[in-house]
Short mmCIF file of C-alpha atoms in Angstrom, two decimals:
data_model
loop_
_atom_site.label_atom_id
_atom_site.label_comp_id
_atom_site.label_asym_id
_atom_site.label_seq_id
_atom_site.Cartn_x
_atom_site.Cartn_y
_atom_site.Cartn_z
CA UNK B 1 11.24 -56.77 5.71
CA UNK B 2 14.18 -55.32 7.59
CA UNK B 3 13.95 -52.62 10.19
CA UNK B 4 15.41 -50.05 7.82
CA UNK B 5 12.97 -50.62 4.96
CA UNK B 6 9.91 -48.43 4.82
CA UNK B 7 6.57 -50.21 4.74
CA UNK B 8 3.81 -48.69 2.55
CA UNK B 9 1.79 -47.78 5.62
CA UNK B 10 4.59 -45.82 7.31
CA UNK B 11 3.65 -42.18 7.75
CA UNK B 12 6.22 -39.96 6.11
CA UNK B 13 7.11 -36.64 7.80
CA UNK B 14 5.08 -33.75 6.44
CA UNK B 15 6.89 -31.79 3.79
CA UNK B 16 7.24 -28.02 3.99
CA UNK B 17 4.95 -27.62 1.00
CA UNK B 18 1.77 -28.99 2.65
CA UNK B 19 -0.43 -28.78 -0.47
CA UNK B 20 -3.59 -30.11 1.18
CA UNK B 21 -3.08 -28.99 4.76
CA UNK B 22 -5.98 -27.44 6.62
CA UNK B 23 -5.30 -23.75 6.59
CA UNK B 24 -6.37 -22.29 9.90
CA UNK B 25 -2.99 -20.64 10.12
CA UNK B 26 -2.53 -17.06 8.91
CA UNK B 27 0.45 -17.72 6.67
CA UNK B 28 -1.46 -18.56 3.44
CA UNK B 29 1.08 -21.32 2.82
CA UNK B 30 -1.36 -23.89 1.51
CA UNK B 31 -4.12 -24.11 -1.04
CA UNK B 32 -7.06 -25.73 0.70
CA UNK B 33 -10.61 -24.78 -0.21
CA UNK B 34 -11.01 -22.76 3.00
CA UNK B 35 -8.13 -20.54 1.90
CA UNK B 36 -9.56 -20.17 -1.63
CA UNK B 37 -13.02 -19.24 -0.30
CA UNK B 38 -11.49 -16.66 2.01
CA UNK B 39 -9.48 -15.20 -0.90
CA UNK B 40 -12.63 -14.93 -3.08
CA UNK B 41 -14.58 -13.22 -0.30
CA UNK B 42 -11.66 -10.88 0.39
CA UNK B 43 -11.42 -9.86 -3.30
CA UNK B 44 -15.16 -9.17 -3.51
CA UNK B 45 -15.09 -6.99 -0.37
CA UNK B 46 -11.93 -5.24 -1.56
CA UNK B 47 -13.51 -4.24 -4.88
CA UNK B 48 -16.27 -2.51 -2.95
CA UNK B 49 -13.88 -0.80 -0.52
CA UNK B 50 -11.51 0.52 -3.12
CA UNK B 51 -14.32 2.20 -5.05
CA UNK B 52 -13.99 5.01 -2.50
CA UNK B 53 -10.44 5.75 -3.71
CA UNK B 54 -10.44 7.64 -7.02
CA UNK B 55 -8.11 6.49 -9.80
CA UNK B 56 -6.47 9.89 -9.60
CA UNK B 57 -7.11 13.17 -7.87
CA UNK B 58 -8.93 15.91 -9.71
CA UNK B 59 -6.48 18.68 -10.50
CA UNK B 60 -5.58 21.35 -13.01
CA UNK B 61 -2.78 20.83 -15.52
CA UNK B 62 0.49 21.71 -13.77
CA UNK B 63 2.51 24.73 -14.88
CA UNK B 64 6.14 24.30 -16.03
CA UNK B 65 7.25 26.07 -12.80
CA UNK B 66 5.23 23.63 -10.72
CA UNK B 67 6.67 20.57 -12.54
CA UNK B 68 10.23 21.92 -12.17
CA UNK B 69 9.49 22.59 -8.49
CA UNK B 70 8.84 18.87 -7.92
CA UNK B 71 12.55 18.26 -8.50
CA UNK B 72 13.46 20.79 -5.78
CA UNK B 73 11.78 18.93 -2.94
CA UNK B 74 9.66 15.88 -2.24
CA UNK B 75 7.37 18.05 -0.09
CA UNK B 76 6.52 20.21 -3.12
CA UNK B 77 5.71 17.10 -5.12
CA UNK B 78 3.47 15.65 -2.39
CA UNK B 79 1.67 18.96 -1.75
CA UNK B 80 0.63 19.15 -5.41
CA UNK B 81 -2.39 17.03 -6.49
CA UNK B 82 -0.95 16.88 -10.03
CA UNK B 83 2.43 15.90 -8.59
CA UNK B 84 0.88 13.11 -6.53
CA UNK B 85 -0.92 11.81 -9.63
CA UNK B 86 2.27 11.68 -11.72
CA UNK B 87 4.27 10.18 -8.86
CA UNK B 88 1.53 7.60 -8.31
CA UNK B 89 1.70 6.68 -12.01
CA UNK B 90 5.45 6.15 -11.58
CA UNK B 91 4.94 4.04 -8.41
CA UNK B 92 2.54 1.84 -10.38
CA UNK B 93 5.39 1.00 -12.80
CA UNK B 94 7.48 -0.08 -9.78
CA UNK B 95 4.61 -2.10 -8.26
CA UNK B 96 4.57 0.09 -5.16
CA UNK B 97 1.45 2.19 -5.75
CA UNK B 98 0.08 0.95 -2.42
CA UNK B 99 2.47 3.36 -0.66
CA UNK B 100 0.72 6.38 -2.21
CA UNK B 101 -2.74 4.84 -1.75
CA UNK B 102 -2.00 4.26 1.93
CA UNK B 103 -0.66 7.80 2.38
CA UNK B 104 -3.77 9.27 0.68
CA UNK B 105 -6.11 7.10 2.78
CA UNK B 106 -4.37 8.35 5.96
CA UNK B 107 -4.76 11.97 4.82
CA UNK B 108 -8.46 11.35 4.21
CA UNK B 109 -8.82 9.74 7.65
CA UNK B 110 -7.16 12.74 9.35
CA UNK B 111 -9.80 15.05 7.84
CA UNK B 112 -12.68 12.92 9.16
CA UNK B 113 -14.66 14.09 12.22
CA UNK B 114 -17.46 11.52 12.52
CA UNK B 115 -16.47 8.84 15.08
CA UNK B 116 -18.34 6.02 13.34
CA UNK B 117 -16.78 6.89 9.95
CA UNK B 118 -13.31 7.14 11.53
CA UNK B 119 -13.74 3.65 12.98
CA UNK B 120 -14.95 2.26 9.63
CA UNK B 121 -12.18 3.93 7.58
CA UNK B 122 -9.46 2.92 10.05
CA UNK B 123 -10.52 -0.73 9.83
CA UNK B 124 -10.60 -0.50 6.04
CA UNK B 125 -7.07 0.98 5.97
CA UNK B 126 -5.88 -1.73 8.34
CA UNK B 127 -7.33 -4.52 6.18
CA UNK B 128 -6.06 -3.01 2.93
CA UNK B 129 -2.55 -1.88 3.88
CA UNK B 130 -1.46 -3.18 7.32
CA UNK B 131 -2.79 -6.74 7.45
CA UNK B 132 -0.22 -9.39 6.52
CA UNK B 133 -2.98 -11.07 4.50
CA UNK B 134 -3.29 -8.13 2.13
CA UNK B 135 -1.48 -8.16 -1.24
CA UNK B 136 -1.28 -4.36 -0.85
CA UNK B 137 0.45 -4.55 2.55
CA UNK B 138 2.90 -1.67 3.03
CA UNK B 139 6.37 -2.20 4.46
CA UNK B 140 6.45 -1.17 8.14
CA UNK B 141 8.76 -2.06 10.99
CA UNK B 142 7.58 -4.16 13.93
CA UNK B 143 7.53 -1.20 16.38
CA UNK B 144 5.08 0.76 14.21
CA UNK B 145 2.93 -2.35 13.69
CA UNK B 146 2.71 -2.89 17.46
CA UNK B 147 1.64 0.75 17.96
CA UNK B 148 -1.07 0.38 15.30
CA UNK B 149 -2.34 -2.89 16.77
CA UNK B 150 -2.71 -1.19 20.17
CA UNK B 151 -4.43 1.87 18.69
CA UNK B 152 -6.84 -0.26 16.63
CA UNK B 153 -8.68 -1.17 19.86
CA UNK B 154 -10.03 2.39 19.76
CA UNK B 155 -9.18 3.87 16.35
CA UNK B 156 -8.84 7.63 15.93
CA UNK B 157 -8.07 9.88 12.98
CA UNK B 158 -4.38 9.69 14.00
CA UNK B 159 -4.09 5.89 14.41
CA UNK B 160 -1.74 5.58 11.42
CA UNK B 161 0.39 8.73 11.90
CA UNK B 162 3.63 6.82 12.64
CA UNK B 163 3.04 4.43 9.75
CA UNK B 164 2.17 7.27 7.38
CA UNK B 165 5.40 9.08 8.27
CA UNK B 166 7.41 5.87 7.75
CA UNK B 167 5.88 5.32 4.29
CA UNK B 168 6.37 9.01 3.39
CA UNK B 169 10.05 8.68 4.34
CA UNK B 170 10.36 5.44 2.38
CA UNK B 171 8.89 7.06 -0.76
CA UNK B 172 11.15 10.10 -0.28
CA UNK B 173 14.37 8.13 0.12
CA UNK B 174 13.68 5.20 -2.16
CA UNK B 175 11.24 6.07 -4.98
CA UNK B 176 11.60 9.86 -5.34
CA UNK B 177 15.21 9.89 -6.69
CA UNK B 178 14.23 7.27 -9.29
CA UNK B 179 11.10 9.25 -10.17
CA UNK B 180 13.18 12.33 -11.00
CA UNK B 181 15.25 10.23 -13.42
CA UNK B 182 12.24 8.43 -14.88
CA UNK B 183 10.89 8.75 -18.42
CA UNK B 184 7.48 9.68 -16.92
CA UNK B 185 8.83 12.80 -15.19
CA UNK B 186 11.25 13.81 -17.97
CA UNK B 187 8.63 13.54 -20.72
CA UNK B 188 6.13 15.57 -18.65
CA UNK B 189 8.79 18.24 -18.06
CA UNK B 190 9.51 18.42 -21.81
CA UNK B 191 5.83 18.53 -22.72
CA UNK B 192 4.91 21.37 -20.31
CA UNK B 193 8.04 23.33 -21.27
CA UNK B 194 7.22 22.92 -24.97
CA UNK B 195 3.59 23.96 -24.58
CA UNK B 196 4.56 27.05 -22.52
CA UNK B 197 7.13 28.14 -25.12
CA UNK B 198 4.55 27.72 -27.90
CA UNK B 199 1.93 29.85 -26.13
#
């Protein structure tokens, strides 16, 4: 056998795929049993955690004026429980509902006074929306992530303020213009206008 031939016992360099690598890294790049077990446990705990977030907020049917007002400003839309519900429905179609869920969770945290509950809710929000392991991770810049990681040593009701503002701005600039042109918003506008003209 020449020097250049490969013997069967030669160890080949590891490929980038690493299908059976031991996964004590945090990148979730391989499919070992440890990773699968962790994923199963995470899903089970997540189902319990997310039970605290209602599918939609309880609210009265919006008036035609209110629905038209949502097109005037994003603030009006976000201050209206009915508006948030419709906007959240739209975000679901764009696979970005986690932005609204994160924003709502931050609002809930800001209204909390009990220190133990604040700590618990802050950790839940971190796991659900900030952790790079979460499928519902929201898009934040590195500066905001660093601030959160520092604040998580002693969480408060305002731990996520910077992140909440960044996600609010993202929804305003990115999703809101598309929402106003969406079939969801236009059909709601037609339906409330029709029902008010009939009454």
